[in-house]
Coordinates of C-alpha atoms in Angstrom, one line a residue:
X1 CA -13.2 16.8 -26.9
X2 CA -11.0 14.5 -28.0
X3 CA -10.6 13.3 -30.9
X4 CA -8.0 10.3 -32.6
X5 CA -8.6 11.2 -36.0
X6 CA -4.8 12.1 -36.6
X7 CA -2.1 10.9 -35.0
X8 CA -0.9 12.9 -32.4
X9 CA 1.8 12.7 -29.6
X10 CA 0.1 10.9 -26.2
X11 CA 1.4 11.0 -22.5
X12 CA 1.7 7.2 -22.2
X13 CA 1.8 5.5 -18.6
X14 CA 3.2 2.1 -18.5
X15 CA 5.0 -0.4 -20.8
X16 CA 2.0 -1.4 -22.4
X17 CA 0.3 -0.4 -26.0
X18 CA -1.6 2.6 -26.8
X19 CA -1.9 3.5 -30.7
X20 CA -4.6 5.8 -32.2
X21 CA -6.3 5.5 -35.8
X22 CA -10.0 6.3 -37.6
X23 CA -11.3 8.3 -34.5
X24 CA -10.1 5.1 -32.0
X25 CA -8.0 5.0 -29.3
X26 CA -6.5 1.3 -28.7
X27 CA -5.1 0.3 -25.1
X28 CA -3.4 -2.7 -23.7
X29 CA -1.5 -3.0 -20.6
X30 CA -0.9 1.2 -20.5
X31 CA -2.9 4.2 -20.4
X32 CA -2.8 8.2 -21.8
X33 CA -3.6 11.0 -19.6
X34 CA -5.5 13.9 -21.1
X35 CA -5.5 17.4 -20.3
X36 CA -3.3 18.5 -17.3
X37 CA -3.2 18.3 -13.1
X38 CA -5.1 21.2 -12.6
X39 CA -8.5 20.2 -13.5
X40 CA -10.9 19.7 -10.6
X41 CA -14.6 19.6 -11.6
X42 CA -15.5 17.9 -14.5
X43 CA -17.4 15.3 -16.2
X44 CA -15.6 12.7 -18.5
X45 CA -17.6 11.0 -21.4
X46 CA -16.8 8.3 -23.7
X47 CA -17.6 5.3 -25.5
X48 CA -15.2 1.8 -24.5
X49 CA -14.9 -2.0 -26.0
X50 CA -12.6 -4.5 -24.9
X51 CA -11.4 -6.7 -27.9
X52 CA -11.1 -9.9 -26.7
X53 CA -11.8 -13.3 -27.4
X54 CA -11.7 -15.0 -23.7
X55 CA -15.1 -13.2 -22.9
X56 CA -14.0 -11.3 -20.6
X57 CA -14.6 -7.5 -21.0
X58 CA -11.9 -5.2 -18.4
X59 CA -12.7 -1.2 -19.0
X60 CA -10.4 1.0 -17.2
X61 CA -10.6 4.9 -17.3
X62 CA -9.7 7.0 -14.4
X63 CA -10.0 11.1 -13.6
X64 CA -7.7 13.9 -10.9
X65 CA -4.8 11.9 -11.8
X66 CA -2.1 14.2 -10.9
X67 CA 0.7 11.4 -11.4
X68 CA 0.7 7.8 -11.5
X69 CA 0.1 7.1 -7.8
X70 CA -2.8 9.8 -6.7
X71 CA -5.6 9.3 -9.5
X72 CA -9.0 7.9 -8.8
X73 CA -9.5 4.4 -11.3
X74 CA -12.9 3.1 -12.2
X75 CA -13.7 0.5 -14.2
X76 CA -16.3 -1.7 -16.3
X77 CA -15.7 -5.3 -15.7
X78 CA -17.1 -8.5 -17.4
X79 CA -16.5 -11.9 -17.5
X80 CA -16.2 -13.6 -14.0
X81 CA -16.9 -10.3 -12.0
X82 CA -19.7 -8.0 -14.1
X83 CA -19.0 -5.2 -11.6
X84 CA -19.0 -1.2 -11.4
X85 CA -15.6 -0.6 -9.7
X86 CA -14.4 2.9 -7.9
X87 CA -11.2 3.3 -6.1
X88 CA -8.8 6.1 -5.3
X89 CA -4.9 5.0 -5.5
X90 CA -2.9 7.4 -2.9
X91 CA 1.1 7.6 -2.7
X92 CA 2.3 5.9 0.9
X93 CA -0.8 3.7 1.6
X94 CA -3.5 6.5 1.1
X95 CA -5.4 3.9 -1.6
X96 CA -8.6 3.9 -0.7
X97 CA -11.4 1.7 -2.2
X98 CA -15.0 3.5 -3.0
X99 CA -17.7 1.7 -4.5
X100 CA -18.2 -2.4 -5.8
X101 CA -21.8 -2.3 -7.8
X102 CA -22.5 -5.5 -9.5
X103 CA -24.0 -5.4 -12.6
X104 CA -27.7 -6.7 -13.7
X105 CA -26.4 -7.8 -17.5
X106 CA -23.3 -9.6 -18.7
X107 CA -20.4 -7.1 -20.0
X108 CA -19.6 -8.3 -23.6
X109 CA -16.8 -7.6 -25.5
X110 CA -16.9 -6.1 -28.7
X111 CA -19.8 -4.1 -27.7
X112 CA -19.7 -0.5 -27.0
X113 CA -20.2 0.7 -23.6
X114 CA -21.2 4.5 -22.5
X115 CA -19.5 5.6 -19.6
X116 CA -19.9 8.7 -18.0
X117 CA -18.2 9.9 -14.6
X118 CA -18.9 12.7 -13.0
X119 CA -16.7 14.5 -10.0
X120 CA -17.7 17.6 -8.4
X121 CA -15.5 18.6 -4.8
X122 CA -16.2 15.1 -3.0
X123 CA -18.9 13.6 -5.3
X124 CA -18.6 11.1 -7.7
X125 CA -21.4 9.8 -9.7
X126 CA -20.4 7.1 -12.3
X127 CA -23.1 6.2 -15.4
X128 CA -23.7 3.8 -18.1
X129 CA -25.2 3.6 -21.2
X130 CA -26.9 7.2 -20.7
X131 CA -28.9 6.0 -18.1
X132 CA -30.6 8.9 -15.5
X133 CA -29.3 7.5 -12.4
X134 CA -25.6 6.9 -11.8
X135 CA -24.8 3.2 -10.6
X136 CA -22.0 5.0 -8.6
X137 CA -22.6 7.7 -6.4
X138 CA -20.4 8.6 -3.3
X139 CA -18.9 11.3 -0.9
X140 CA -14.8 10.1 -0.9
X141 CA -14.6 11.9 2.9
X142 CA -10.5 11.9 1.7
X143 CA -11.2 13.8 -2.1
X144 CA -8.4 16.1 -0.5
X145 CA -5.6 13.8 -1.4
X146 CA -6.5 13.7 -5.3
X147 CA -8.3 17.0 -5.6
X148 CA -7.6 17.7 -9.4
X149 CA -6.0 16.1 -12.6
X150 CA -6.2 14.7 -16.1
X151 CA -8.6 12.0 -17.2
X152 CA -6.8 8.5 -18.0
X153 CA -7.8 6.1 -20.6
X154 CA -6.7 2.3 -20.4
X155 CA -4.9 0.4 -18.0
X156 CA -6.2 -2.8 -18.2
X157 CA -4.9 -6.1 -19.8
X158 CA -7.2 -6.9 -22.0
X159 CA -7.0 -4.4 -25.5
X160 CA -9.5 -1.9 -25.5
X161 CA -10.9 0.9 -27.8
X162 CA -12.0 4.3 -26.5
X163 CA -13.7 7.0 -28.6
X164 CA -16.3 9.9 -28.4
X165 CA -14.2 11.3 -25.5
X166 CA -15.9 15.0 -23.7
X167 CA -14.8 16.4 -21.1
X168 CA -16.7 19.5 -19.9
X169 CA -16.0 21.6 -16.5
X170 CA -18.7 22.0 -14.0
X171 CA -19.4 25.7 -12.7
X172 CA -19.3 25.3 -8.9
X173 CA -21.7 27.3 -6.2
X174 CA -20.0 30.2 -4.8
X175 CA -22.2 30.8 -1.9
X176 CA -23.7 34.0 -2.9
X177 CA -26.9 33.6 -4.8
X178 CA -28.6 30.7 -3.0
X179 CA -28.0 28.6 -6.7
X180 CA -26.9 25.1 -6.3
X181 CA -24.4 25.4 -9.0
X182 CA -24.0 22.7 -11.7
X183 CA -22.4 20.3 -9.0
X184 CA -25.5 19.9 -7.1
X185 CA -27.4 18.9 -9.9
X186 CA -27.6 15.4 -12.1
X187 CA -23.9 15.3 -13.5
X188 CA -23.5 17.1 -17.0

């Protein structure tokens, strides 16, 4: 888990903002990786806000990114989209996008949102707000080109607040016991 209780030093990407204070991390035009580019099946939770004033919410996390270029991006938009979005970015044209869901509310900033994203091999199953179903769940037939990595926080232009961060590994079937393994089953 992590937490932004004390200051500590973050792996920044981009030329952005990203400061931490009271359990908060803030984001603006930049994000921080966390944990390192050999994790491959995991679930990432957290709590997001966007802090804005133009109504428009923009909440961009992403997970396996092994650099700036291969990482898989998913975001929480509101405003003039209200969308689920899913993409995989790939070095030399390899971007590849996933999964559009539009949204049955209106994203509001200044209100905390739930996120949860679950990757298991080439599944990915996206949730909000603790709700049983995901609102994203696909098979990315090309998982093999971002197969592990940290989890990213931020990214977007709007500033945003992240907090609660888990990240927990899933066990995986090994083919000898007839289990499913943890990946087979709802997503953490």
């Amino acid at each position: 888990m992590a937490s932004f209780d004390n200051p500590t030093s973050l792996a920044v990407t981009g030329r952005g903002t990203c400061t931490q204070q009271q359990g908060t991390l803030q984001t603006q035009d930049a994000y921080v990786s966390l944990g390192d580019s050999t994790w491959r099946n995991y679930t990432a939770s957290f709590r997001a806000r966007s802090i804005d004033t133009a109504n428009n919410v923009q909440i961009w996390a992403g997970f396996r990114a092994y650099n700036r270029n291969d990482r898989y991006i998913v975001a929480l938009r509101g405003g003039r989209q209200n969308n689920l979005y899913l993409s995989r970015l790939g070095y030399m044209g390899t971007d590849e996008f996933l999964a559009l869901r539009t949204l049955d509310f209106h994203p509001e900033p200044n209100k905390w949102y739930n996120i949860r994203i679950a990757v298991c091999d080439n599944r990915i199953r996206v949730y909000l707000n603790d709700e049983d179903l995901p609102r994203i769940d696909v098979v990315d037939k090309n998982s093999r080109l971002a197969p592990a990595g940290s989890v990213t926080l931020g990214g977007g232009w709007l500033k945003t607040e992240y907090t609660d961060v888990v990240v927990k590994p899933f066990s995986v079937y090994d083919g000898r016991d007839g289990a499913s393994g943890e990946c087979g089953r709802k997503g953490g």
